[in-house]
CSV table of C-alpha atoms in Angstrom, one decimal:
chain,number,residue,atom,x,y,z
X,297,UNK,CA,-17.2,-17.8,8.3
X,298,UNK,CA,-15.4,-15.2,10.5
X,299,UNK,CA,-12.7,-13.2,8.7
X,300,UNK,CA,-9.3,-14.0,10.2
X,301,UNK,CA,-8.2,-10.4,9.8
X,302,UNK,CA,-11.0,-9.2,12.1
X,303,UNK,CA,-10.3,-11.6,15.0
X,304,UNK,CA,-8.4,-9.0,17.0
X,305,UNK,CA,-9.5,-5.5,18.0
X,306,UNK,CA,-8.4,-3.1,15.3
X,307,UNK,CA,-8.2,0.6,14.7
X,308,UNK,CA,-10.8,2.5,12.6
X,309,UNK,CA,-8.1,3.3,10.0
X,310,UNK,CA,-7.1,-0.4,9.7
X,311,UNK,CA,-10.8,-1.3,9.4
X,312,UNK,CA,-11.2,1.2,6.6
X,313,UNK,CA,-8.3,-0.4,4.8
X,314,UNK,CA,-9.8,-3.8,5.2
X,315,UNK,CA,-13.2,-2.6,3.9
X,316,UNK,CA,-11.5,-1.0,0.9
X,317,UNK,CA,-9.7,-4.2,0.0
X,318,UNK,CA,-12.8,-6.4,0.6
X,319,UNK,CA,-14.9,-4.1,-1.6
X,320,UNK,CA,-12.4,-4.8,-4.4
X,321,UNK,CA,-12.5,-8.5,-3.8
X,322,UNK,CA,-8.9,-8.8,-2.6
X,323,UNK,CA,-8.0,-12.3,-1.4
X,324,UNK,CA,-7.2,-12.9,2.2
X,325,UNK,CA,-3.5,-13.4,1.6
X,326,UNK,CA,-3.3,-10.1,-0.3
X,327,UNK,CA,-5.1,-8.4,2.6
X,328,UNK,CA,-2.8,-9.9,5.1
X,329,UNK,CA,0.2,-8.7,3.1
X,330,UNK,CA,-1.1,-5.2,2.6
X,331,UNK,CA,-1.9,-4.8,6.3
X,332,UNK,CA,1.5,-6.1,7.3
X,333,UNK,CA,3.3,-3.7,4.9
X,334,UNK,CA,1.3,-0.7,5.9
X,335,UNK,CA,2.0,-1.7,9.5
X,336,UNK,CA,5.7,-1.8,8.7
X,337,UNK,CA,5.6,1.8,7.5
X,338,UNK,CA,3.6,2.8,10.6
X,339,UNK,CA,6.3,1.3,12.8
X,340,UNK,CA,9.0,3.2,10.9
X,341,UNK,CA,7.0,6.4,11.4
X,342,UNK,CA,6.1,5.8,15.0
X,343,UNK,CA,2.7,7.3,14.4
X,344,UNK,CA,-0.4,6.8,12.2
X,345,UNK,CA,0.5,6.2,8.5
X,346,UNK,CA,-2.2,8.6,7.5
X,347,UNK,CA,-0.1,11.4,8.9
X,348,UNK,CA,2.9,10.7,6.6
X,349,UNK,CA,4.5,13.3,4.4
X,350,UNK,CA,6.4,12.9,1.1
X,351,UNK,CA,9.7,13.2,3.0
X,352,UNK,CA,8.6,10.4,5.3
X,353,UNK,CA,8.1,8.1,2.3
X,354,UNK,CA,11.4,9.0,0.9
X,355,UNK,CA,13.2,8.3,4.1
X,356,UNK,CA,11.4,5.0,4.5
X,357,UNK,CA,12.4,3.8,1.0
X,358,UNK,CA,16.0,5.0,1.4
X,359,UNK,CA,16.2,3.2,4.7
X,360,UNK,CA,14.8,0.0,3.2
X,361,UNK,CA,17.4,0.1,0.5
X,362,UNK,CA,20.2,0.7,3.0
X,363,UNK,CA,19.0,-2.2,5.2
X,364,UNK,CA,19.3,-4.5,2.2
X,365,UNK,CA,15.6,-5.3,1.8
X,366,UNK,CA,15.1,-7.4,-1.4
X,367,UNK,CA,13.8,-5.5,-4.4
X,368,UNK,CA,10.7,-7.7,-4.7
X,369,UNK,CA,9.8,-7.1,-1.1
X,370,UNK,CA,10.3,-3.3,-1.5
X,371,UNK,CA,8.0,-3.4,-4.6
X,372,UNK,CA,5.3,-5.3,-2.7
X,373,UNK,CA,5.4,-2.7,0.1
X,374,UNK,CA,5.0,0.0,-2.6
X,375,UNK,CA,1.9,-1.7,-3.9
X,376,UNK,CA,0.4,-1.8,-0.4
X,377,UNK,CA,1.2,1.8,0.3
X,378,UNK,CA,0.0,3.0,-3.0
X,379,UNK,CA,-3.3,1.4,-2.4
X,380,UNK,CA,-3.5,2.8,1.1
X,381,UNK,CA,-2.8,6.4,0.1
X,382,UNK,CA,-4.9,6.3,-3.1
X,383,UNK,CA,-8.0,4.6,-1.7
X,384,UNK,CA,-8.1,4.5,2.1
X,385,UNK,CA,-6.9,8.0,2.9
X,386,UNK,CA,-7.4,9.7,-0.5
X,387,UNK,CA,-3.8,11.0,-0.8
X,388,UNK,CA,-2.9,10.1,-4.4
X,389,UNK,CA,-0.2,12.8,-4.3
X,390,UNK,CA,1.7,10.6,-1.8
X,391,UNK,CA,1.2,7.5,-3.8
X,392,UNK,CA,3.0,9.1,-6.7
X,393,UNK,CA,6.0,9.7,-4.6
X,394,UNK,CA,6.6,5.9,-4.1
X,395,UNK,CA,9.3,4.5,-6.3
X,396,UNK,CA,9.0,1.0,-7.8
X,397,UNK,CA,12.4,-0.5,-8.5
X,398,UNK,CA,13.3,-2.5,-11.6
X,399,UNK,CA,14.9,-5.9,-11.0
X,400,UNK,CA,15.8,-8.8,-13.3
X,401,UNK,CA,13.2,-11.5,-13.3
X,402,UNK,CA,14.5,-15.0,-12.6
X,403,UNK,CA,13.7,-17.8,-15.0
X,404,UNK,CA,11.1,-20.1,-13.4
X,405,UNK,CA,11.9,-23.6,-12.6
X,406,UNK,CA,10.1,-26.0,-15.0
X,407,UNK,CA,9.8,-29.7,-14.8
X,408,UNK,CA,10.1,-32.0,-17.7
X,409,UNK,CA,7.0,-34.1,-18.6
X,410,UNK,CA,8.7,-37.2,-17.1
X,411,UNK,CA,9.4,-35.3,-13.9
X,412,UNK,CA,5.8,-34.2,-13.6
X,413,UNK,CA,4.6,-37.8,-14.1
X,414,UNK,CA,7.1,-39.0,-11.4
X,415,UNK,CA,6.0,-36.3,-9.0
X,416,UNK,CA,2.3,-37.0,-9.4
X,417,UNK,CA,2.9,-40.7,-8.9
X,418,UNK,CA,4.9,-40.1,-5.8
X,419,UNK,CA,2.0,-38.5,-3.9
X,420,UNK,CA,0.8,-40.5,-0.9
X,421,UNK,CA,-3.0,-40.4,-1.4
X,422,UNK,CA,-5.6,-39.8,-4.1
X,423,UNK,CA,-6.6,-36.4,-2.7
X,424,UNK,CA,-3.0,-35.1,-3.0
X,425,UNK,CA,-2.5,-36.6,-6.5
X,426,UNK,CA,-5.8,-35.0,-7.6
X,427,UNK,CA,-4.9,-31.5,-6.2
X,428,UNK,CA,-1.5,-31.5,-7.8
X,429,UNK,CA,-2.9,-32.8,-11.1
X,430,UNK,CA,-5.3,-29.8,-11.1
X,431,UNK,CA,-2.4,-27.4,-10.5
X,432,UNK,CA,-0.6,-28.9,-13.5
X,433,UNK,CA,-3.5,-30.0,-15.7
X,434,UNK,CA,-5.3,-26.7,-15.5
X,435,UNK,CA,-2.4,-24.3,-14.7
X,436,UNK,CA,-4.0,-23.0,-11.5
X,437,UNK,CA,-2.3,-20.9,-8.8
X,438,UNK,CA,-2.0,-22.6,-5.5
X,439,UNK,CA,-4.6,-20.4,-3.9
X,440,UNK,CA,-7.0,-21.2,-6.7
X,441,UNK,CA,-6.5,-25.0,-6.2
X,442,UNK,CA,-7.1,-24.5,-2.5
X,443,UNK,CA,-10.4,-22.7,-2.8
X,444,UNK,CA,-12.0,-24.8,-5.5
X,445,UNK,CA,-15.4,-26.2,-4.6
X,446,UNK,CA,-17.1,-29.3,-5.9
X,447,UNK,CA,-19.6,-27.1,-7.8
X,448,UNK,CA,-16.8,-25.4,-9.7
X,449,UNK,CA,-16.2,-28.6,-11.7
X,450,UNK,CA,-18.3,-28.1,-14.9
X,451,UNK,CA,-18.2,-31.5,-16.6
X,452,UNK,CA,-20.7,-30.5,-19.3
X,453,UNK,CA,-18.6,-27.7,-20.6
X,454,UNK,CA,-15.3,-29.3,-19.4
X,455,UNK,CA,-14.3,-26.3,-17.4
X,456,UNK,CA,-13.2,-25.3,-13.9
X,457,UNK,CA,-14.8,-22.1,-12.7
X,458,UNK,CA,-12.3,-19.9,-10.8
X,459,UNK,CA,-14.4,-17.5,-8.8
X,460,UNK,CA,-11.7,-15.6,-7.0
X,461,UNK,CA,-8.5,-15.6,-9.0
X,462,UNK,CA,-5.7,-13.1,-8.6
X,463,UNK,CA,-7.0,-9.6,-8.2
X,464,UNK,CA,-10.5,-11.0,-7.6
X,465,UNK,CA,-10.9,-11.8,-11.3
X,466,UNK,CA,-13.3,-14.6,-12.5
X,467,UNK,CA,-12.3,-16.9,-15.3
X,468,UNK,CA,-12.7,-20.4,-16.7
X,469,UNK,CA,-9.8,-22.9,-16.6
X,470,UNK,CA,-9.5,-26.0,-18.8
X,471,UNK,CA,-10.6,-29.4,-17.6
X,472,UNK,CA,-9.2,-32.3,-19.5
X,473,UNK,CA,-10.9,-35.7,-19.8
X,474,UNK,CA,-8.2,-37.5,-17.8
X,475,UNK,CA,-8.3,-34.9,-15.1
X,476,UNK,CA,-12.1,-35.2,-14.9
X,477,UNK,CA,-11.8,-39.0,-14.5
X,478,UNK,CA,-9.3,-38.5,-11.7
X,479,UNK,CA,-11.6,-36.0,-9.9
X,480,UNK,CA,-14.5,-38.4,-10.2
X,481,UNK,CA,-12.3,-41.1,-8.5
X,482,UNK,CA,-11.5,-38.6,-5.8
X,483,UNK,CA,-15.2,-37.7,-5.4
X,484,UNK,CA,-16.1,-41.4,-4.8
X,485,UNK,CA,-13.3,-41.9,-2.3
X,486,UNK,CA,-14.0,-38.6,-0.5
X,487,UNK,CA,-17.7,-39.5,-0.2
X,488,UNK,CA,-16.7,-42.9,1.3
X,489,UNK,CA,-14.4,-41.1,3.7
X,490,UNK,CA,-17.2,-38.7,4.6
X,491,UNK,CA,-15.2,-35.5,3.7
X,492,UNK,CA,-16.8,-34.7,0.4
X,493,UNK,CA,-20.1,-32.8,0.0
X,494,UNK,CA,-21.8,-31.5,-3.1
X,495,UNK,CA,-21.7,-27.9,-1.8
X,496,UNK,CA,-18.3,-28.3,-0.1
X,497,UNK,CA,-14.6,-27.9,-0.9
X,498,UNK,CA,-13.1,-30.0,-3.7
X,499,UNK,CA,-10.0,-30.5,-1.5
X,500,UNK,CA,-11.0,-30.3,2.2
X,501,UNK,CA,-8.4,-29.7,4.8
X,502,UNK,CA,-8.0,-31.6,8.0
X,503,UNK,CA,-11.4,-30.2,8.9
X,504,UNK,CA,-13.9,-31.0,6.2
X,505,UNK,CA,-15.5,-27.5,6.6
X,506,UNK,CA,-12.2,-25.8,5.6
X,507,UNK,CA,-10.2,-26.1,2.4
X,508,UNK,CA,-6.8,-27.5,2.2
X,509,UNK,CA,-4.3,-24.7,3.0
X,510,UNK,CA,-1.8,-23.4,0.5
X,511,UNK,CA,1.0,-24.2,3.0
X,512,UNK,CA,-0.1,-27.9,3.1
X,513,UNK,CA,-0.1,-28.0,-0.7
X,514,UNK,CA,3.4,-26.6,-0.8
X,515,UNK,CA,4.5,-29.3,1.7
X,516,UNK,CA,2.8,-32.0,-0.5
X,517,UNK,CA,4.7,-30.9,-3.6
X,518,UNK,CA,8.1,-30.7,-1.8
X,519,UNK,CA,7.6,-34.2,-0.3
X,520,UNK,CA,6.5,-35.7,-3.6
X,521,UNK,CA,9.5,-34.2,-5.4
X,522,UNK,CA,11.8,-35.7,-2.8
X,523,UNK,CA,10.2,-39.1,-3.1
X,524,UNK,CA,10.5,-38.8,-6.9
X,525,UNK,CA,14.2,-38.0,-6.7
X,526,UNK,CA,13.7,-34.6,-8.3
X,527,UNK,CA,16.6,-32.3,-7.3
X,528,UNK,CA,15.1,-29.1,-8.6
X,529,UNK,CA,13.6,-26.6,-6.0
X,530,UNK,CA,9.9,-27.0,-6.6
X,531,UNK,CA,6.6,-25.7,-5.2
X,532,UNK,CA,3.0,-25.7,-6.3
X,533,UNK,CA,3.7,-22.8,-8.7
X,534,UNK,CA,6.3,-25.0,-10.5
X,535,UNK,CA,3.4,-27.1,-11.8
X,536,UNK,CA,1.7,-23.9,-13.2
X,537,UNK,CA,5.0,-22.9,-14.8
X,538,UNK,CA,5.3,-26.4,-16.3
X,539,UNK,CA,1.7,-26.3,-17.6
X,540,UNK,CA,2.4,-23.0,-19.5
X,541,UNK,CA,5.8,-24.1,-20.8
X,542,UNK,CA,4.6,-27.5,-22.1
X,543,UNK,CA,1.6,-25.9,-23.9
X,544,UNK,CA,3.9,-23.4,-25.5
X,545,UNK,CA,6.2,-26.2,-26.6
X,546,UNK,CA,3.3,-28.1,-28.1
X,547,UNK,CA,2.5,-25.1,-30.3
X,548,UNK,CA,-0.5,-23.6,-28.4
X,549,UNK,CA,-1.0,-20.0,-29.3
X,550,UNK,CA,0.4,-17.8,-26.6
X,551,UNK,CA,-2.7,-15.7,-26.4
X,552,UNK,CA,-4.7,-18.8,-25.6
X,553,UNK,CA,-2.2,-19.7,-22.9
X,554,UNK,CA,-2.6,-16.1,-21.5
X,555,UNK,CA,-6.4,-16.7,-21.1
X,556,UNK,CA,-5.9,-20.1,-19.5
X,557,UNK,CA,-3.5,-18.7,-17.0
X,558,UNK,CA,-5.6,-15.7,-16.3
X,559,UNK,CA,-2.8,-13.2,-17.0
X,560,UNK,CA,-3.8,-9.6,-17.4
X,561,UNK,CA,-0.8,-8.8,-19.5
X,562,UNK,CA,0.6,-10.8,-22.5
X,563,UNK,CA,4.1,-9.9,-21.3
X,564,UNK,CA,3.7,-12.2,-18.3
X,565,UNK,CA,2.8,-15.1,-20.6
X,566,UNK,CA,5.5,-14.4,-23.1
X,567,UNK,CA,8.1,-14.9,-20.4
X,568,UNK,CA,7.7,-18.6,-20.8
X,569,UNK,CA,9.2,-18.5,-24.3
X,570,UNK,CA,12.6,-18.1,-22.4
X,571,UNK,CA,12.2,-21.6,-20.9
X,572,UNK,CA,10.4,-23.4,-23.7
X,573,UNK,CA,13.5,-25.5,-24.7
X,574,UNK,CA,11.5,-27.8,-27.1
X,575,UNK,CA,10.4,-24.7,-29.0
X,576,UNK,CA,14.0,-23.6,-29.4
X,577,UNK,CA,15.1,-27.0,-30.6
X,578,UNK,CA,12.4,-27.1,-33.4
X,579,UNK,CA,13.9,-24.0,-35.0
X,580,UNK,CA,16.3,-24.6,-37.9
X,581,UNK,CA,19.4,-22.4,-37.6
X,582,UNK,CA,20.3,-20.3,-40.7
X,583,UNK,CA,23.8,-21.8,-40.4
X,584,UNK,CA,22.4,-25.3,-41.0
X,585,UNK,CA,20.7,-24.1,-44.1
X,586,UNK,CA,24.0,-23.2,-45.6
X,587,UNK,CA,24.9,-26.8,-45.7
X,588,UNK,CA,28.6,-26.1,-45.2
X,589,UNK,CA,29.3,-28.9,-42.7
X,590,UNK,CA,27.1,-31.7,-44.2
X,591,UNK,CA,28.5,-34.5,-46.3
X,592,UNK,CA,29.1,-33.1,-49.7
X,593,UNK,CA,29.9,-29.6,-48.3
X,594,UNK,CA,33.3,-28.0,-48.1
X,595,UNK,CA,36.3,-30.3,-47.7
X,596,UNK,CA,38.6,-30.4,-44.6
X,597,UNK,CA,41.3,-28.7,-46.7
X,598,UNK,CA,39.0,-25.9,-47.7
Protein backbone atom coordinates (compact mmCIF):
# COMPACT_ATOMS: atom_id res chain seq x y z
CA UNK A 1 0.00 0.00 0.00
CA UNK A 2 1.55 3.37 -0.98
CA UNK A 3 2.29 5.73 1.90
CA UNK A 4 0.09 8.85 1.57
CA UNK A 5 2.93 11.06 2.81
CA UNK A 6 5.11 10.02 -0.12
CA UNK A 7 2.63 10.72 -2.92
CA UNK A 8 4.08 14.16 -3.74
CA UNK A 9 7.72 15.00 -4.51
CA UNK A 10 9.50 15.84 -1.28
CA UNK A 11 12.83 17.27 -0.22
CA UNK A 12 15.63 15.05 1.13
CA UNK A 13 15.24 16.67 4.57
CA UNK A 14 11.54 15.90 4.70
CA UNK A 15 12.23 12.35 3.52
CA UNK A 16 14.75 11.94 6.33
CA UNK A 17 12.13 13.10 8.84
CA UNK A 18 9.65 10.58 7.44
CA UNK A 19 12.24 7.80 7.60
CA UNK A 20 13.06 8.67 11.23
CA UNK A 21 9.38 8.54 12.18
CA UNK A 22 8.73 5.34 10.25
CA UNK A 23 11.71 3.69 11.92
CA UNK A 24 10.11 4.43 15.29
CA UNK A 25 6.73 3.10 14.13
CA UNK A 26 4.91 6.42 14.31
CA UNK A 27 1.34 6.24 13.02
CA UNK A 28 0.38 8.01 9.80
CA UNK A 29 -1.64 10.63 11.65
CA UNK A 30 1.32 11.47 13.89
CA UNK A 31 3.59 11.66 10.86
CA UNK A 32 1.20 14.04 9.10
CA UNK A 33 1.01 16.24 12.19
CA UNK A 34 4.80 16.37 12.65
CA UNK A 35 5.39 17.20 8.98
CA UNK A 36 2.74 19.93 9.14
CA UNK A 37 4.22 21.45 12.31
CA UNK A 38 7.83 21.38 11.11
CA UNK A 39 6.55 22.93 7.88
CA UNK A 40 4.85 25.67 9.86
CA UNK A 41 8.17 26.54 11.47
CA UNK A 42 9.92 26.49 8.08
CA UNK A 43 7.31 28.92 6.72
CA UNK A 44 7.98 31.23 9.65
CA UNK A 45 11.72 31.07 8.97
CA UNK A 46 11.47 31.46 5.23
CA UNK A 47 14.27 28.92 4.85
CA UNK A 48 15.15 25.35 5.76
CA UNK A 49 14.29 24.45 9.38
CA UNK A 50 17.67 22.72 9.71
CA UNK A 51 19.30 26.18 9.55
CA UNK A 52 17.43 27.48 12.61
CA UNK A 53 19.12 29.11 15.59
CA UNK A 54 18.08 29.27 19.23
CA UNK A 55 16.92 32.85 18.67
CA UNK A 56 14.75 31.69 15.74
CA UNK A 57 13.00 29.20 18.01
CA UNK A 58 12.45 31.84 20.66
CA UNK A 59 10.98 34.31 18.17
CA UNK A 60 8.74 31.59 16.75
CA UNK A 61 7.31 30.61 20.12
CA UNK A 62 6.83 34.22 21.23
CA UNK A 63 5.07 34.94 17.95
CA UNK A 64 2.76 31.98 18.40
CA UNK A 65 1.79 33.16 21.86
CA UNK A 66 1.15 36.69 20.61
CA UNK A 67 -0.99 35.32 17.77
CA UNK A 68 -3.17 33.50 20.28
CA UNK A 69 -2.29 29.96 19.21
CA UNK A 70 -3.96 27.57 21.72
CA UNK A 71 -1.60 26.03 24.28
CA UNK A 72 -2.31 22.40 23.22
CA UNK A 73 -1.45 23.32 19.63
CA UNK A 74 1.77 25.04 20.73
CA UNK A 75 2.77 21.99 22.76
CA UNK A 76 2.08 19.70 19.79
CA UNK A 77 4.40 21.83 17.67
CA UNK A 78 7.05 21.60 20.41
CA UNK A 79 6.83 17.79 20.26
CA UNK A 80 7.29 17.81 16.49
CA UNK A 81 10.23 20.23 16.58
CA UNK A 82 11.92 18.40 19.45
CA UNK A 83 11.79 15.19 17.46
CA UNK A 84 13.07 16.95 14.34
CA UNK A 85 16.03 18.60 16.07
CA UNK A 86 16.90 15.59 18.22
CA UNK A 87 16.67 12.80 15.65
CA UNK A 88 16.56 14.20 12.12
CA UNK A 89 19.23 16.91 12.23
CA UNK A 90 21.04 15.85 15.43
CA UNK A 91 20.71 19.24 17.16
CA UNK A 92 19.54 18.33 20.69
CA UNK A 93 20.86 21.69 21.88
CA UNK A 94 18.02 23.36 19.97
CA UNK A 95 15.45 20.86 21.19
CA UNK A 96 16.25 21.92 24.75
CA UNK A 97 15.42 25.55 23.90
CA UNK A 98 11.79 24.71 23.14
CA UNK A 99 9.35 25.54 25.94
CA UNK A 100 6.33 23.36 26.70
CA UNK A 101 3.55 25.35 28.38
CA UNK A 102 1.43 24.11 31.26
CA UNK A 103 -2.32 24.30 30.80
CA UNK A 104 -5.28 23.08 32.84
CA UNK A 105 -6.59 19.77 31.55
CA UNK A 106 -10.32 19.76 30.88
CA UNK A 107 -12.44 17.04 32.41
CA UNK A 108 -13.46 14.55 29.71
CA UNK A 109 -17.08 14.15 28.67
CA UNK A 110 -18.38 10.84 30.02
CA UNK A 111 -21.65 9.15 29.14
CA UNK A 112 -23.80 7.35 31.66
CA UNK A 113 -24.39 3.64 31.08
CA UNK A 114 -27.91 4.40 29.89
CA UNK A 115 -26.58 6.96 27.41
CA UNK A 116 -24.02 4.46 26.06
CA UNK A 117 -26.78 1.88 25.55
CA UNK A 118 -28.99 4.44 23.78
CA UNK A 119 -26.12 5.55 21.55
CA UNK A 120 -25.19 2.01 20.52
CA UNK A 121 -28.82 1.18 19.79
CA UNK A 122 -29.16 4.34 17.68
CA UNK A 123 -26.56 3.24 15.11
CA UNK A 124 -27.91 2.57 11.64
CA UNK A 125 -26.23 -0.76 10.83
CA UNK A 126 -24.53 -3.72 12.46
CA UNK A 127 -21.03 -2.65 11.34
CA UNK A 128 -21.39 0.74 13.01
CA UNK A 129 -22.81 -0.78 16.18
CA UNK A 130 -19.97 -3.30 16.34
CA UNK A 131 -17.29 -0.64 15.78
CA UNK A 132 -18.64 1.65 18.51
CA UNK A 133 -19.13 -1.34 20.82
CA UNK A 134 -15.42 -2.14 20.41
CA UNK A 135 -14.53 1.46 21.29
CA UNK A 136 -16.59 1.27 24.49
CA UNK A 137 -16.31 -2.42 25.36
CA UNK A 138 -12.51 -2.56 24.96
CA UNK A 139 -11.62 1.09 25.58
CA UNK A 140 -9.82 1.56 22.26
CA UNK A 141 -8.69 4.78 20.65
CA UNK A 142 -10.47 5.61 17.40
CA UNK A 143 -7.36 4.88 15.31
CA UNK A 144 -7.05 1.50 17.01
CA UNK A 145 -10.65 0.63 16.15
CA UNK A 146 -10.11 1.72 12.57
CA UNK A 147 -7.03 -0.46 11.99
CA UNK A 148 -8.23 -3.66 13.65
CA UNK A 149 -8.01 -6.73 11.44
CA UNK A 150 -10.11 -9.87 11.62
CA UNK A 151 -7.02 -11.79 12.73
CA UNK A 152 -6.63 -9.46 15.72
CA UNK A 153 -9.68 -11.02 17.38
CA UNK A 154 -8.32 -13.78 19.62
CA UNK A 155 -11.42 -15.69 20.75
CA UNK A 156 -9.39 -18.37 22.52
CA UNK A 157 -7.69 -15.96 24.92
CA UNK A 158 -10.58 -13.44 24.73
CA UNK A 159 -8.30 -10.61 23.64
CA UNK A 160 -8.01 -8.01 20.92
CA UNK A 161 -4.44 -7.58 19.67
CA UNK A 162 -3.53 -3.94 19.16
CA UNK A 163 -0.50 -4.01 16.90
CA UNK A 164 0.05 -0.30 16.44
CA UNK A 165 -1.24 1.62 19.42
CA UNK A 166 -0.20 5.13 20.38
CA UNK A 167 3.55 5.56 20.03
CA UNK A 168 3.76 2.33 18.04
CA UNK A 169 3.25 0.24 21.19
CA UNK A 170 1.74 -3.24 21.08
CA UNK A 171 -0.75 -4.40 23.68
CA UNK A 172 -3.71 -6.67 24.35
CA UNK A 173 -7.17 -5.25 24.97
CA UNK A 174 -10.03 -7.03 26.68
CA UNK A 175 -12.68 -8.89 24.67
CA UNK A 176 -15.89 -9.61 26.54
CA UNK A 177 -18.23 -12.49 25.71
CA UNK A 178 -21.01 -10.13 24.59
CA UNK A 179 -18.64 -8.18 22.35
CA UNK A 180 -17.33 -11.41 20.80
CA UNK A 181 -20.91 -12.51 20.07
CA UNK A 182 -21.60 -9.17 18.38
CA UNK A 183 -18.40 -9.39 16.31
CA UNK A 184 -19.38 -12.89 15.19
CA UNK A 185 -22.74 -11.54 14.04
CA UNK A 186 -20.95 -8.81 12.10
CA UNK A 187 -18.58 -11.42 10.60
CA UNK A 188 -21.53 -13.42 9.23
CA UNK A 189 -23.26 -10.33 7.83
CA UNK A 190 -20.01 -8.94 6.40
CA UNK A 191 -19.28 -12.26 4.69
CA UNK A 192 -22.74 -12.24 3.16
CA UNK A 193 -22.13 -8.70 1.92
CA UNK A 194 -18.78 -9.74 0.46
CA UNK A 195 -16.76 -7.16 2.42
CA UNK A 196 -15.24 -9.37 5.13
CA UNK A 197 -12.16 -11.53 4.58
CA UNK A 198 -10.14 -13.60 7.04
CA UNK A 199 -6.99 -11.58 6.34
CA UNK A 200 -8.83 -8.27 5.93
CA UNK A 201 -9.99 -5.35 8.05
CA UNK A 202 -12.47 -5.94 10.85
CA UNK A 203 -14.32 -2.79 9.82
CA UNK A 204 -13.77 -2.16 6.10
CA UNK A 205 -14.38 1.27 4.67
CA UNK A 206 -16.34 2.12 1.54
CA UNK A 207 -13.69 0.13 -0.30
CA UNK A 208 -13.24 -3.31 1.27
CA UNK A 209 -9.46 -3.13 0.86
CA UNK A 210 -9.23 -0.06 3.09
CA UNK A 211 -10.25 0.30 6.75
CA UNK A 212 -13.02 2.57 7.91
CA UNK A 213 -11.60 6.06 8.46
CA UNK A 214 -11.36 7.77 11.82
CA UNK A 215 -13.33 10.66 10.34
CA UNK A 216 -16.19 8.34 9.43
CA UNK A 217 -16.17 6.81 12.90
CA UNK A 218 -16.43 10.29 14.38
CA UNK A 219 -19.41 11.07 12.14
CA UNK A 220 -21.08 7.79 13.13
CA UNK A 221 -20.79 8.63 16.85
CA UNK A 222 -22.11 12.17 16.39
CA UNK A 223 -25.10 11.02 14.32
CA UNK A 224 -25.92 8.21 16.76
CA UNK A 225 -25.77 10.63 19.69
CA UNK A 226 -28.15 12.99 17.92
CA UNK A 227 -30.54 10.13 17.14
CA UNK A 228 -30.38 9.05 20.81
CA UNK A 229 -31.16 12.61 22.04
CA UNK A 230 -27.83 12.90 23.84
CA UNK A 231 -27.07 16.60 24.25
CA UNK A 232 -23.45 16.13 25.31
CA UNK A 233 -20.68 16.88 22.83
CA UNK A 234 -19.37 13.41 22.01
CA UNK A 235 -16.86 11.70 19.72
CA UNK A 236 -15.28 8.25 19.53
CA UNK A 237 -12.90 9.09 22.40
CA UNK A 238 -15.94 9.72 24.62
CA UNK A 239 -16.60 5.97 24.53
CA UNK A 240 -13.02 5.29 25.68
CA UNK A 241 -13.43 7.82 28.50
CA UNK A 242 -16.70 6.16 29.49
CA UNK A 243 -15.08 2.69 29.45
CA UNK A 244 -12.36 3.80 31.89
CA UNK A 245 -14.74 5.72 34.15
CA UNK A 246 -17.27 2.90 34.39
CA UNK A 247 -14.55 0.38 35.22
CA UNK A 248 -13.24 2.67 37.94
CA UNK A 249 -16.73 3.11 39.37
CA UNK A 250 -17.12 -0.67 39.44
CA UNK A 251 -14.04 -0.94 41.65
CA UNK A 252 -11.51 -2.15 39.06
CA UNK A 253 -7.95 -1.48 40.20
CA UNK A 254 -6.60 1.64 38.54
CA UNK A 255 -3.38 -0.11 37.48
CA UNK A 256 -5.41 -2.73 35.61
CA UNK A 257 -7.30 0.07 33.84
CA UNK A 258 -3.93 1.63 32.96
CA UNK A 259 -2.88 -1.59 31.22
CA UNK A 260 -6.22 -1.96 29.41
CA UNK A 261 -6.01 1.62 28.12
CA UNK A 262 -2.37 1.32 27.12
CA UNK A 263 -1.36 4.36 29.17
CA UNK A 264 2.38 4.77 29.63
CA UNK A 265 1.86 6.85 32.80
CA UNK A 266 -0.45 6.12 35.71
CA UNK A 267 -1.17 9.85 36.03
CA UNK A 268 -3.13 9.73 32.78
CA UNK A 269 -5.35 6.95 34.12
CA UNK A 270 -5.73 8.54 37.55
CA UNK A 271 -7.34 11.54 35.85
CA UNK A 272 -10.56 9.51 35.56
CA UNK A 273 -11.00 9.61 39.33
CA UNK A 274 -12.17 13.20 38.83
CA UNK A 275 -15.18 12.12 36.77
CA UNK A 276 -16.03 8.82 38.47
CA UNK A 277 -19.13 10.15 40.25
CA UNK A 278 -20.34 6.76 41.43
CA UNK A 279 -17.03 6.29 43.26
CA UNK A 280 -17.56 9.61 45.04
CA UNK A 281 -21.10 8.66 46.03
CA UNK A 282 -19.96 5.41 47.67
CA UNK A 283 -17.72 7.26 50.13
CA UNK A 284 -19.23 8.01 53.54
CA UNK A 285 -18.59 11.57 54.66
CA UNK A 286 -17.00 11.93 58.13
CA UNK A 287 -19.85 14.37 58.87
CA UNK A 288 -22.40 11.56 58.44
CA UNK A 289 -20.50 9.43 60.93
CA UNK A 290 -21.04 12.04 63.63
CA UNK A 291 -24.76 11.31 63.52
CA UNK A 292 -25.65 14.89 64.36
CA UNK A 293 -28.54 15.23 61.94
CA UNK A 294 -30.07 11.76 62.17
CA UNK A 295 -33.20 11.04 64.20
CA UNK A 296 -32.09 10.85 67.76
CA UNK A 297 -29.29 13.38 67.22
CA UNK A 298 -29.33 16.96 68.47
CA UNK A 299 -32.69 18.67 68.86
CA UNK A 300 -33.75 21.72 66.78
CA UNK A 301 -33.27 23.89 69.82
CA UNK A 302 -29.74 22.68 70.41
